[in-house]
Each structure stands twice: as structure tokens, then as C-alpha cells.
CSV table of C-alpha atoms in Angstrom, one decimal:
chain,number,residue,atom,x,y,z
A,1369,MET,CA,109.0,112.3,119.2
A,1370,ILE,CA,110.2,115.8,119.0
A,1371,SER,CA,109.0,117.5,115.7
A,1372,LEU,CA,111.5,118.7,113.0
A,1373,LYS,CA,110.4,122.1,113.7
A,1374,GLN,CA,111.3,122.0,117.3
A,1375,ALA,CA,114.6,120.0,116.6
A,1376,LEU,CA,115.8,122.8,114.4
A,1377,LYS,CA,115.6,125.0,117.5
A,1378,LEU,CA,118.1,122.8,119.6
A,1379,SER,CA,121.6,123.7,120.6
A,1380,ALA,CA,124.4,121.6,119.3
A,1381,SER,CA,124.6,119.7,122.6
A,1382,GLN,CA,121.0,119.1,122.6
A,1383,ILE,CA,121.2,117.7,119.0
A,1384,SER,CA,124.1,115.4,120.2
A,1385,ALA,CA,121.9,114.1,122.9
A,1386,LEU,CA,119.0,113.6,120.7
A,1387,ARG,CA,121.2,111.5,118.1
A,1388,ALA,CA,122.4,109.4,121.1
A,1389,GLU,CA,118.8,108.8,122.3
A,1390,LEU,CA,117.7,107.8,118.8
A,1391,LYS,CA,120.6,105.2,118.5
A,1392,GLU,CA,119.5,103.7,121.6
A,1393,LYS,CA,115.8,103.5,120.5
A,1394,ILE,CA,116.8,102.0,117.2
A,1395,LYS,CA,118.7,99.4,118.9
A,1396,ALA,CA,115.9,98.6,121.2
A,1397,ASN,CA,113.5,98.3,118.2
A,1398,ASN,CA,116.0,96.5,115.9
A,1399,GLU,CA,113.1,93.8,115.2
A,1400,LEU,CA,111.2,96.3,113.2
A,1401,GLY,CA,113.8,96.5,110.5
A,1402,ALA,CA,113.2,100.0,109.5
A,1403,TYR,CA,116.9,100.7,109.4
A,1404,ILE,CA,119.5,98.4,107.6
A,1405,GLU,CA,122.3,100.3,109.0
A,1406,GLN,CA,122.1,102.8,111.9
A,1407,LEU,CA,125.9,103.5,111.7
A,1408,THR,CA,126.3,102.9,115.2
A,1409,ASN,CA,129.3,100.6,114.8
A,1410,THR,CA,131.5,102.7,112.6
A,1411,ASP,CA,132.9,106.3,112.9
A,1412,LEU,CA,130.7,107.1,110.0
A,1413,SER,CA,127.8,107.9,112.5
A,1414,GLU,CA,129.7,111.3,113.5
A,1415,GLN,CA,130.9,112.1,109.9
A,1416,TYR,CA,128.0,114.4,109.7
A,1417,SER,CA,126.7,116.5,112.6
A,1418,GLY,CA,123.3,118.1,112.7
A,1419,VAL,CA,119.5,117.3,113.2
A,1420,PRO,CA,119.2,113.7,112.2
A,1421,ILE,CA,117.2,112.8,109.2
A,1422,ALA,CA,116.7,109.1,108.1
A,1423,ILE,CA,117.7,108.4,104.5
A,1424,LYS,CA,116.4,105.8,102.2
A,1425,ASP,CA,119.1,103.4,100.7
A,1426,ASN,CA,118.8,104.7,97.3
A,1427,ILE,CA,120.0,108.3,98.0
A,1428,GLN,CA,123.8,108.8,97.8
A,1429,VAL,CA,125.6,109.7,101.0
A,1430,LYS,CA,129.3,110.2,100.4
A,1431,ASP,CA,131.4,107.3,102.0
A,1432,TRP,CA,128.3,105.3,103.1
A,1433,ALA,CA,127.4,102.1,101.7
A,1434,ILE,CA,124.4,102.8,99.5
A,1435,THR,CA,123.0,99.5,98.0
A,1436,SER,CA,119.3,100.2,96.9
A,1437,CYS,CA,118.8,97.2,99.2
A,1438,SER,CA,120.2,94.8,96.4
A,1439,LYS,CA,122.7,92.1,96.5
A,1440,ILE,CA,124.3,93.3,93.2
A,1441,LEU,CA,125.3,96.7,95.1
A,1442,GLN,CA,127.0,94.9,97.9
A,1443,GLY,CA,130.4,96.6,98.4
A,1444,TYR,CA,129.6,99.9,96.8
A,1445,ILE,CA,130.5,103.0,98.6
A,1446,ALA,CA,129.0,106.2,97.5
A,1447,PRO,CA,131.7,108.6,96.3
A,1448,TYR,CA,129.6,112.0,96.4
A,1449,ASN,CA,126.6,113.3,98.3
A,1450,ALA,CA,123.3,113.4,96.5
A,1451,THR,CA,122.0,117.2,96.0
A,1452,VAL,CA,119.4,116.6,98.7
A,1453,ILE,CA,122.0,115.6,101.1
A,1454,GLU,CA,124.0,118.7,100.4
A,1455,LYS,CA,120.8,120.7,101.0
A,1456,LEU,CA,120.3,119.0,104.4
A,1457,LEU,CA,123.9,119.7,105.6
A,1458,ASN,CA,123.5,123.4,104.4
A,1459,ALA,CA,120.6,123.7,106.6
A,1460,GLY,CA,122.1,122.1,109.7
A,1461,LEU,CA,120.4,118.8,109.2
A,1462,ALA,CA,122.3,115.5,108.6
A,1463,PRO,CA,121.8,112.0,107.1
A,1464,PHE,CA,121.3,109.5,110.0
A,1465,GLY,CA,121.0,105.9,109.1
A,1466,ARG,CA,120.0,104.1,105.9
A,1467,THR,CA,116.4,102.9,105.9
A,1468,ASN,CA,115.1,99.7,104.4
A,1469,MET,CA,113.3,99.7,101.0
A,1470,ASP,CA,112.1,97.3,98.3
A,1471,GLU,CA,115.1,96.4,96.0
A,1472,PHE,CA,115.7,99.2,93.7
A,1473,ALA,CA,112.3,100.7,94.8
A,1474,MET,CA,110.4,97.9,93.1
A,1475,GLY,CA,107.7,97.0,95.4
A,1476,SER,CA,104.8,98.0,97.6
A,1477,THR,CA,105.6,96.0,100.8
A,1478,THR,CA,109.5,96.4,101.5
A,1479,GLU,CA,109.6,92.4,101.4
A,1480,SER,CA,111.9,92.4,98.3
A,1481,SER,CA,114.9,94.0,100.2
A,1482,PHE,CA,118.0,91.9,100.3
A,1483,TYR,CA,118.3,92.7,103.8
A,1484,GLY,CA,114.9,91.3,104.7
A,1485,LYS,CA,111.3,92.8,105.3
A,1486,THR,CA,110.3,95.8,107.5
A,1487,LEU,CA,107.4,95.5,109.9
A,1488,ASN,CA,104.5,98.1,110.3
A,1489,PRO,CA,104.9,99.8,113.5
A,1490,LEU,CA,101.1,99.7,114.1
A,1491,ASP,CA,100.8,96.0,113.6
A,1492,HIS,CA,103.9,93.8,113.1
A,1493,THR,CA,101.9,91.1,111.2
A,1494,ARG,CA,101.2,93.6,108.4
A,1495,VAL,CA,103.2,95.3,105.8
A,1496,PRO,CA,104.6,98.9,106.1
A,1497,GLY,CA,104.1,99.6,102.5
A,1498,GLY,CA,106.8,100.3,99.9
A,1499,SER,CA,109.0,101.1,98.4
A,1500,SER,CA,109.9,103.6,101.1
A,1501,GLY,CA,108.7,101.2,103.7
A,1502,GLY,CA,111.8,101.7,106.0
A,1503,SER,CA,111.6,105.3,106.2
A,1504,ALA,CA,107.9,105.3,106.8
A,1505,ALA,CA,108.1,102.8,109.6
A,1506,ALA,CA,111.0,104.7,111.2
A,1507,VAL,CA,108.9,107.8,111.4
A,1508,GLY,CA,105.7,106.0,112.4
A,1509,ALA,CA,107.5,104.1,115.3
A,1510,GLY,CA,109.4,107.3,116.5
A,1511,LEU,CA,112.8,106.1,115.5
A,1512,ALA,CA,113.2,109.2,113.3
A,1513,ILE,CA,112.3,112.8,113.3
A,1514,ALA,CA,111.7,112.7,109.7
A,1515,ALA,CA,112.9,111.0,106.7
A,1516,LEU,CA,113.6,111.2,103.1
A,1517,GLY,CA,111.9,108.5,100.6
A,1518,SER,CA,111.5,108.4,96.9
A,1519,ASP,CA,108.2,108.1,95.1
A,1520,THR,CA,107.9,106.5,91.6
A,1521,GLY,CA,104.2,105.4,91.7
A,1522,GLY,CA,103.1,106.1,95.4
A,1523,SER,CA,106.3,104.9,97.3
A,1524,ILE,CA,106.3,107.8,99.6
A,1525,ARG,CA,102.6,108.2,100.2
A,1526,GLN,CA,101.4,104.6,100.3
A,1527,PRO,CA,103.8,103.5,103.1
A,1528,ALA,CA,103.2,106.8,105.0
A,1529,ALA,CA,99.5,105.9,104.8
A,1530,PHE,CA,100.1,102.4,106.2
A,1531,CYS,CA,102.4,103.5,109.0
A,1532,GLY,CA,100.4,106.5,110.0
A,1533,CYS,CA,102.4,109.4,108.9
A,1534,VAL,CA,102.5,112.1,106.3
A,1535,GLY,CA,104.2,111.6,103.1
A,1536,PHE,CA,104.6,114.4,100.4
A,1537,LYS,CA,105.5,113.8,96.9
A,1538,PRO,CA,106.4,117.2,95.2
A,1539,SER,CA,105.7,118.1,91.7
A,1540,TYR,CA,108.1,116.4,89.1
A,1541,GLY,CA,111.1,118.7,88.8
A,1542,ARG,CA,110.8,120.5,92.1
A,1543,VAL,CA,113.4,118.5,93.9
A,1544,SER,CA,116.6,117.4,92.5
A,1545,ARG,CA,116.9,113.6,91.5
A,1546,TYR,CA,121.0,114.0,91.2
A,1547,GLY,CA,122.4,111.2,93.5
A,1548,LEU,CA,119.1,109.1,93.5
A,1549,ALA,CA,119.5,105.6,92.2
A,1550,ALA,CA,117.1,105.7,89.1
A,1551,TYR,CA,114.3,103.2,88.8
A,1552,SER,CA,112.0,105.1,86.3
A,1553,SER,CA,113.8,108.5,85.4
A,1554,SER,CA,110.6,110.3,84.2
A,1555,LEU,CA,108.6,109.2,87.5
A,1556,ASP,CA,111.0,109.2,90.3
A,1557,GLN,CA,110.8,112.0,92.8
A,1558,ILE,CA,112.6,112.4,96.4
A,1559,GLY,CA,110.3,113.7,99.0
A,1560,PRO,CA,109.8,113.9,102.8
A,1561,ILE,CA,108.1,111.5,105.2
A,1562,THR,CA,107.5,113.3,108.6
A,1563,GLN,CA,105.1,113.4,111.6
A,1564,ASN,CA,102.9,116.3,110.3
A,1565,VAL,CA,102.2,118.6,107.5
A,1566,GLU,CA,104.2,121.5,108.7
A,1567,ASP,CA,107.3,119.4,109.1
A,1568,ALA,CA,106.7,117.9,105.6
A,1569,ALA,CA,106.5,121.7,104.3
A,1570,ILE,CA,109.8,122.6,106.5
A,1571,LEU,CA,112.0,119.5,105.0
A,1572,TYR,CA,110.4,120.2,101.5
A,1573,ASN,CA,111.6,123.8,101.6
A,1574,ILE,CA,115.2,122.6,102.4
A,1575,ILE,CA,115.5,120.0,99.7
A,1576,ALA,CA,113.6,121.8,96.9
A,1577,GLY,CA,115.0,124.2,94.1
A,1578,HIS,CA,116.7,124.1,90.9
A,1579,ASP,CA,119.8,122.0,90.3
A,1580,GLU,CA,122.1,122.3,87.3
A,1581,LYS,CA,123.2,118.6,87.9
A,1582,ASP,CA,119.6,117.5,87.0
A,1583,SER,CA,118.4,118.2,83.6
A,1584,THR,CA,114.7,117.4,84.8
A,1585,SER,CA,115.0,120.0,87.6
A,1586,LEU,CA,112.7,122.9,87.3
A,1587,ASN,CA,114.8,126.0,86.1
A,1588,GLN,CA,112.9,128.8,88.0
A,1589,ASN,CA,113.0,130.4,91.4
A,1590,PHE,CA,111.6,128.5,94.3
A,1591,THR,CA,109.4,130.2,96.7
A,1592,PRO,CA,109.6,128.4,100.1
A,1593,SER,CA,106.3,126.9,101.2
A,1594,ALA,CA,106.5,126.5,104.9
A,1595,PRO,CA,106.6,130.3,105.7
A,1596,ALA,CA,103.6,130.7,103.5
A,1597,LEU,CA,101.6,127.8,104.9
A,1598,ASN,CA,97.9,128.9,105.4
A,1599,PRO,CA,95.4,126.6,106.5
A,1600,ASN,CA,92.7,129.3,106.4
A,1601,ARG,CA,92.8,129.6,102.5
A,1602,LYS,CA,89.5,128.7,100.9
A,1603,LEU,CA,90.0,126.1,98.2
A,1604,LYS,CA,87.7,124.4,95.8
A,1605,ILE,CA,88.3,120.7,96.3
A,1606,ALA,CA,87.1,117.9,93.9
A,1607,LEU,CA,86.2,114.6,95.8
A,1608,ILE,CA,86.9,111.9,93.3
A,1609,LYS,CA,83.7,109.9,93.8
A,1610,ASN,CA,84.5,106.8,91.6
A,1611,TYR,CA,87.9,106.1,93.4
A,1612,THR,CA,86.4,106.5,96.9
A,1613,ASP,CA,83.4,104.5,96.3
A,1614,GLU,CA,85.6,101.7,95.0
A,1615,ALA,CA,87.6,101.4,98.2
A,1616,ASP,CA,86.6,99.4,101.1
A,1617,ALA,CA,83.9,100.5,103.5
A,1618,GLU,CA,86.1,101.8,106.2
A,1619,VAL,CA,88.3,103.7,103.8
A,1620,LYS,CA,85.4,105.1,101.7
A,1621,ASN,CA,83.7,106.4,105.2
A,1622,ALA,CA,87.0,108.0,106.1
A,1623,ILE,CA,87.3,109.9,102.9
A,1624,TYR,CA,83.6,111.1,103.1
A,1625,LYS,CA,84.4,112.2,106.7
A,1626,ALA,CA,87.4,114.1,105.6
A,1627,ALA,CA,85.5,115.9,102.9
A,1628,ASP,CA,83.0,116.8,105.6
A,1629,ALA,CA,85.6,118.2,107.7
A,1630,LEU,CA,87.2,120.4,104.8
A,1631,LYS,CA,83.5,121.7,104.0
A,1632,SER,CA,83.0,122.7,107.6
A,1633,ALA,CA,86.3,124.6,107.5
A,1634,GLY,CA,84.9,126.6,104.4
A,1635,HIS,CA,86.3,124.9,101.5
A,1636,GLU,CA,84.0,124.1,98.5
A,1637,ILE,CA,83.6,120.4,97.9
A,1638,LYS,CA,82.3,118.9,94.6
A,1639,GLN,CA,82.1,115.4,93.4
A,1640,CYS,CA,83.9,114.4,90.1
A,1641,GLN,CA,84.9,111.4,88.2
A,1642,LEU,CA,88.4,110.6,87.2
A,1643,SER,CA,88.1,108.6,84.1
A,1644,SER,CA,91.7,107.4,83.6
A,1645,ALA,CA,91.7,104.8,86.2
A,1646,LYS,CA,91.5,101.9,83.9
A,1647,TYR,CA,94.5,102.9,82.0
A,1648,ALA,CA,96.9,104.1,84.7
A,1649,ILE,CA,98.1,100.8,86.0
A,1650,ALA,CA,98.8,99.6,82.6
A,1651,ALA,CA,100.5,102.7,81.4
A,1652,TYR,CA,102.5,102.9,84.5
A,1653,TYR,CA,104.0,99.5,84.6
A,1654,ILE,CA,104.8,99.7,80.8
A,1655,ILE,CA,106.6,103.0,81.3
A,1656,ALA,CA,108.2,102.4,84.6
A,1657,THR,CA,109.5,99.0,83.5
A,1658,ALA,CA,110.8,100.1,80.3
A,1659,GLU,CA,112.8,102.8,81.8
A,1660,ALA,CA,114.1,100.3,84.5
A,1661,SER,CA,115.2,98.0,81.9
A,1662,ALA,CA,117.4,100.9,80.5
A,1663,ASN,CA,118.6,102.3,83.9
A,1664,LEU,CA,119.5,99.0,85.4
A,1665,SER,CA,121.6,97.7,82.5
A,1666,ARG,CA,124.4,99.6,84.1
A,1667,TYR,CA,124.6,97.0,86.7
A,1668,ASP,CA,126.9,94.5,84.8
A,1669,GLY,CA,129.6,93.6,87.1
A,1670,VAL,CA,132.1,95.9,85.1
A,1671,ARG,CA,131.9,99.3,86.9
A,1672,TYR,CA,130.7,98.8,90.4
A,1673,GLY,CA,129.2,96.4,92.9
A,1674,LYS,CA,129.1,92.6,92.8
A,1675,ARG,CA,130.9,90.6,90.1
A,1676,ALA,CA,130.5,86.9,89.3
A,1677,ASP,CA,133.5,84.7,89.1
A,1678,CYS,CA,133.6,83.6,85.4
A,1679,ASP,CA,135.8,82.8,82.6
A,1680,ASN,CA,134.4,85.1,80.0
A,1681,LEU,CA,132.6,88.2,79.6
A,1682,LYS,CA,129.1,87.0,78.4
A,1683,ASP,CA,129.0,84.7,81.5
A,1684,MET,CA,130.2,87.5,83.7
A,1685,TYR,CA,127.1,89.6,82.6
A,1686,ALA,CA,124.6,86.8,82.8
A,1687,LEU,CA,125.8,85.5,86.3
A,1688,THR,CA,126.3,88.8,87.8
A,1689,ARG,CA,122.9,89.9,87.0
A,1690,GLY,CA,121.2,86.5,87.7
A,1691,GLU,CA,122.8,86.2,90.9
A,1692,GLY,CA,122.7,89.9,92.0
A,1693,PHE,CA,118.9,90.9,91.2
A,1694,GLY,CA,116.0,89.6,93.2
A,1695,SER,CA,112.9,88.1,91.5
A,1696,GLU,CA,110.8,91.3,91.4
A,1697,VAL,CA,113.5,93.3,89.9
A,1698,LYS,CA,114.1,90.5,87.4
A,1699,ARG,CA,110.4,90.4,86.6
A,1700,ARG,CA,110.1,94.1,85.9
A,1701,MET,CA,113.3,94.2,83.7
A,1702,LEU,CA,112.1,91.4,81.6
A,1703,LEU,CA,108.9,93.3,81.2
A,1704,GLY,CA,110.3,96.4,80.4
A,1705,THR,CA,112.8,94.8,77.8
A,1706,PHE,CA,109.9,93.1,76.2
A,1707,VAL,CA,108.0,96.2,75.7
A,1708,LEU,CA,110.9,98.0,74.4
A,1709,SER,CA,111.8,95.1,71.7
A,1710,SER,CA,111.4,95.2,68.1
A,1711,GLY,CA,107.8,94.4,67.1
A,1712,TYR,CA,106.4,95.4,70.6
A,1713,TYR,CA,107.6,99.1,71.0
A,1714,ASP,CA,104.8,100.7,69.0
A,1715,ALA,CA,102.2,98.1,70.4
A,1716,TYR,CA,102.9,98.8,74.0
A,1717,TYR,CA,105.4,101.6,74.8
A,1718,ILE,CA,104.0,104.3,72.4
A,1719,LYS,CA,100.5,103.4,73.5
A,1720,ALA,CA,101.5,103.7,77.1
A,1721,GLN,CA,102.8,107.2,76.3
A,1722,LYS,CA,99.5,108.1,74.7
A,1723,ALA,CA,97.8,106.9,77.7
A,1724,ARG,CA,99.9,109.0,79.9
A,1725,ALA,CA,99.0,112.0,78.0
A,1726,PHE,CA,95.3,111.2,78.3
A,1727,ILE,CA,95.8,110.6,82.1
A,1728,ALA,CA,97.5,114.1,82.5
A,1729,LYS,CA,94.7,115.8,80.4
A,1730,ALA,CA,92.0,114.1,82.7
A,1731,TYR,CA,93.5,115.6,85.9
A,1732,ALA,CA,93.9,119.0,84.1
A,1733,SER,CA,90.4,119.1,83.0
A,1734,ILE,CA,89.3,118.6,86.7
A,1735,LEU,CA,91.9,121.1,88.2
A,1736,ASP,CA,90.9,123.7,85.8
A,1737,ASP,CA,87.8,124.1,88.0
A,1738,ALA,CA,89.2,122.9,91.3
A,1739,ASP,CA,92.4,123.7,93.3
A,1740,LEU,CA,92.8,120.2,94.7
A,1741,LEU,CA,91.7,116.6,94.3
A,1742,LEU,CA,90.6,114.4,97.4
A,1743,MET,CA,90.6,110.6,97.2
A,1744,PRO,CA,92.0,107.6,99.2
A,1745,VAL,CA,95.8,106.8,99.1
A,1746,THR,CA,95.0,103.1,98.9
A,1747,PRO,CA,91.8,100.8,98.5
A,1748,ASN,CA,92.2,99.4,102.0
A,1749,ALA,CA,94.5,99.8,105.2
A,1750,ALA,CA,97.8,97.9,105.4
A,1751,TYR,CA,97.4,94.1,104.6
A,1752,LYS,CA,99.1,91.1,106.2
A,1753,PHE,CA,102.3,89.7,105.0
A,1754,GLY,CA,101.7,87.3,102.3
A,1755,GLU,CA,98.2,88.4,101.6
A,1756,LEU,CA,99.0,89.6,98.0
A,1757,LYS,CA,101.2,86.9,96.8
A,1758,ASP,CA,100.2,87.3,93.2
A,1759,PRO,CA,102.4,90.2,91.6
A,1760,LEU,CA,99.4,91.4,89.4
A,1761,LYS,CA,97.2,91.9,92.4
A,1762,ALA,CA,100.0,93.7,94.3
A,1763,TYR,CA,100.4,96.0,91.2
A,1764,LEU,CA,96.6,96.6,91.1
A,1765,SER,CA,96.9,97.9,94.8
A,1766,ASP,CA,98.7,100.9,93.4
A,1767,VAL,CA,95.7,102.2,91.3
A,1768,TYR,CA,95.2,105.5,93.5
A,1769,THR,CA,98.8,106.5,93.3
A,1770,VAL,CA,100.5,105.8,89.9
A,1771,SER,CA,98.6,108.2,87.9
A,1772,VAL,CA,99.9,111.2,90.0
A,1773,ASN,CA,103.4,110.4,88.9
A,1774,LEU,CA,102.4,109.8,85.3
A,1775,ALA,CA,100.9,113.5,85.4
A,1776,GLY,CA,104.0,114.9,87.4
A,1777,LEU,CA,101.6,116.4,90.0
A,1778,PRO,CA,102.1,117.1,93.8
A,1779,ALA,CA,100.3,115.0,96.3
A,1780,ILE,CA,100.2,114.3,99.9
A,1781,SER,CA,99.1,111.5,102.2
A,1782,VAL,CA,97.4,112.7,105.5
A,1783,PRO,CA,96.3,110.4,108.2
A,1784,VAL,CA,92.6,110.9,108.8
A,1785,ALA,CA,91.2,107.9,110.6
A,1786,LYS,CA,91.8,104.3,112.2
A,1787,ASN,CA,90.1,101.4,111.0
A,1788,ALA,CA,88.4,98.6,113.4
A,1789,ASP,CA,91.9,96.9,113.9
A,1790,GLY,CA,93.6,100.2,114.7
A,1791,LEU,CA,95.3,100.7,111.3
A,1792,SER,CA,95.7,104.1,109.8
A,1793,ILE,CA,93.6,105.4,107.0
A,1794,SER,CA,94.9,108.4,105.0
A,1795,ALA,CA,93.4,110.8,102.5
A,1796,GLN,CA,95.2,111.9,99.3
A,1797,LEU,CA,95.3,115.4,98.3
A,1798,ILE,CA,96.5,116.3,94.8
A,1799,GLY,CA,97.2,119.7,93.1
A,1800,GLY,CA,98.1,121.0,89.6
A,1801,ALA,CA,101.7,120.8,88.4
A,1802,PHE,CA,103.9,123.2,90.7
A,1803,ASN,CA,100.9,124.1,92.8
A,1804,ASP,CA,102.6,122.5,95.8
A,1805,GLN,CA,101.7,125.3,97.9
A,1806,SER,CA,97.8,124.5,97.7
A,1807,VAL,CA,98.4,120.8,98.4
A,1808,LEU,CA,100.3,121.8,101.8
A,1809,ASP,CA,97.8,124.3,102.7
A,1810,GLY,CA,94.8,121.8,102.3
A,1811,ALA,CA,96.6,119.2,104.0
A,1812,LEU,CA,97.4,121.3,106.9
A,1813,CYS,CA,93.7,122.5,107.2
A,1814,LEU,CA,92.7,118.8,107.0
A,1815,GLU,CA,95.1,117.8,109.8
A,1816,GLN,CA,94.1,120.7,112.0
A,1817,MET,CA,90.4,120.1,111.5
A,1818,LEU,CA,90.7,116.4,112.5
A,1819,LYS,CA,92.7,117.0,115.6
A,1820,ASN,CA,90.0,119.5,116.8
């Protein structure tokens, strides 16, 4: 597949031919389930012209059906473009197809989608990760040049790792969330999923920057990262030993080999312990579900989307939500409502916010003496469908990613090895808040070292 860097140099006629080629490839690989709508059967496919970028189904594209892969939003047509879509269009890129995802971004496998699951392009018996599984599978299978996803607790990095591509979660506030269907507002962040690190930097440059429509957007001048990419910078990198040693043997070995590659490139590697691991999952799922409970209260059958046929308002609320939301969304909303309820707010939610501050402090203490952290993205490579049926076990699989969102830090997933089954293993590089440049520089160096 042509890279994003190369695609940006194509003529208008070449871009048109590329779009037609992608449509045919998507049709031929429909069983993958990466896209829920390729827009090949409507005039909307040509509404936007430009270099085609796959879009996760929770990012608003004007006049498209955007449903967050939920039954409750069937029939909803986006009335406006998200800020990131406007930025794509201004740069000569264009949205191209809606990619599959876990319903309202709640999940790690893309199995909770109303439209059905997405398959891992490396092994169709295994999950592609989630919630941006469709975006990652599309890029990994060569059905997209690049894609946009969203990351609330690892939802860009984990599927990118499972599907063998690069996934970059920018610092919280670097990319506008205006037009992103909210799951957890203090954690959500839009970011790129690409074939390589340079493409990730290019797409990040295009979508980043202050936005007055987003009150959480960082209000300062944005310095583009791609032109300044420098894989030859010498960085101090902290290998998180306890996270790495707790991963399975193949992941552990791959991370240590990645550390050796970075060391041979002239970077200083030191081993550290990150003490926040036991608090991260609990704090994340309390805060995320609490915010989800508030954010998803707007889906009540009154304003948009599905409405149950009822005789009174109370039944309409209950039946609309009961019929419209899937089991995982209901589970998280109930948990969020519980931790916010009278008598439990102090016991759970306030303690989770204190744990969040502790986690941010733990990262800061390591980053005081290091430019980057190095550790796995996941404890293991992509697992088989149905292997993690217990929701609690599925939640625990996010242990290496959720704390990054709690601290608001930039992080990237870079493929570094294949396991015995031919599945991708990725390393995760994490930087200090708004030090996205160092993350991209270190990732580019790692990518180049492992290709040589």
C-alpha cells in the first residue's frame, strides 16, 4: 500500500484512481469487517475529494450516518464536520468510509459493535483489538492508507499493536475532540493509525492544534512535528522493568530486544519500576464509567437516534435505552451511575481521582530523569475470539495502556517483532505531557533500527 507521504504527492487524477482501487479492495475483503460503510453505494462517496483517510464511526462527518456502532443511533445523520475532518479537508485529505468499532468505544475487541465483529488481518480467528479495531484492521490489511481512531484507555495503541501497524495517542488537548462522540471526556483523544511512524507524524500535524470549539484544547501555538522528525536525537529512555517482566515470554523478549536496538543507536537505557500499576485499572474504570454515565444520558429517544414506541415518557426512556444499548455499554453505564450515586461518590469516585493524581505523579517522577518510557502495549499478542469472555479479565488486559490516558501523556505503539504464530508484537513509547516530538523521534529511530 502506498504511504501517506507518497499519496500527498499524487495528482488529482492519481488520487481518484487510488480511491477507486481502494473501493475494489474493500469489496474483495468485505469478510474482514473493517468497514461498516464504504460509501460505495451512495453519492456520498464522492462528496469529499482528496487523499482517502478511513474514519472511525464516532467522528462526525457531515451528511454521513455516524452511529458509534450502536443500535441507539441508527438513523442519525451528522449535521456538521468534526474539527479533525475540517483539518483533513483543508490539507487535501478526505474522509473515506466508516470503520467498525466497539459500541461507543467501550471494549477491547470490536466484538460489541452493533454491526458485528472485525477480524484480525493477520489471523482471522483472533481479535483485532479495540475499540478502534476497524481502523487498525483496515490499515493492517492494506485497505486504508491511514485512519483516524480514538483512544480513551488504549483504543488506538492496542488495536494497532494487534494488527501490526503504528498507533499514536497524542497528549490530551493537542487534538480537538469537537465532533467526537464522547465516552469519557477527560480521557478521550483522537489520533492516527498508520503504516509507519513518519505517516503518523504527518497525519498528527494535520489534525493537531488549538480549537476554540473544544474547551479542553491546548491554547498555545502548535509546532509541527513531521518536519522536525529526528531519529538521530540521543534520548534517555526508561525501560519499565516490572511491566515488561510481567508480560508473556515472547512479548518480554521483544521489548528487551527493542531496548537493545535503541541502546545500539546511542540512546541511554535505564531500568525503572512504575509503581502505579495496581491502581491504574481500578481508577480508570471508575472514572471512565462515571463520565460515560453522564455523557450517554443524552441518548434518551428525545433528541436523536432510535426511539421506542411507548405510551408515556418514562417507558420511552427505559425502553429506548434498554433496546438501543448493547450489554457492554449497559454494564459500564450502570457501574458509572453506581460510583456517582449518593453514599458511594466519596468512597469510589473521589478515591479514583486521587489515584489518578498519584499515577500522574509516578510518571512525572520517572520523566524528570528520562525523555521516554519503554514498555509493552499489551501483556500478550492478539488472542482468539471468545478467549476473554469474563469482562473483568478483558478489563485487566488494558493494564499497560490506561494509565497513559489518566496522566494525559503522549504514547505510540510500534511493531517490533512477530511471535511464533506470526502475530505482531509492539513496543510502547511514552513521553512527558506535550512532549509529543520526543515520542515520535524515538519511535522513528526504533522503527529504522529494526528494519536494518
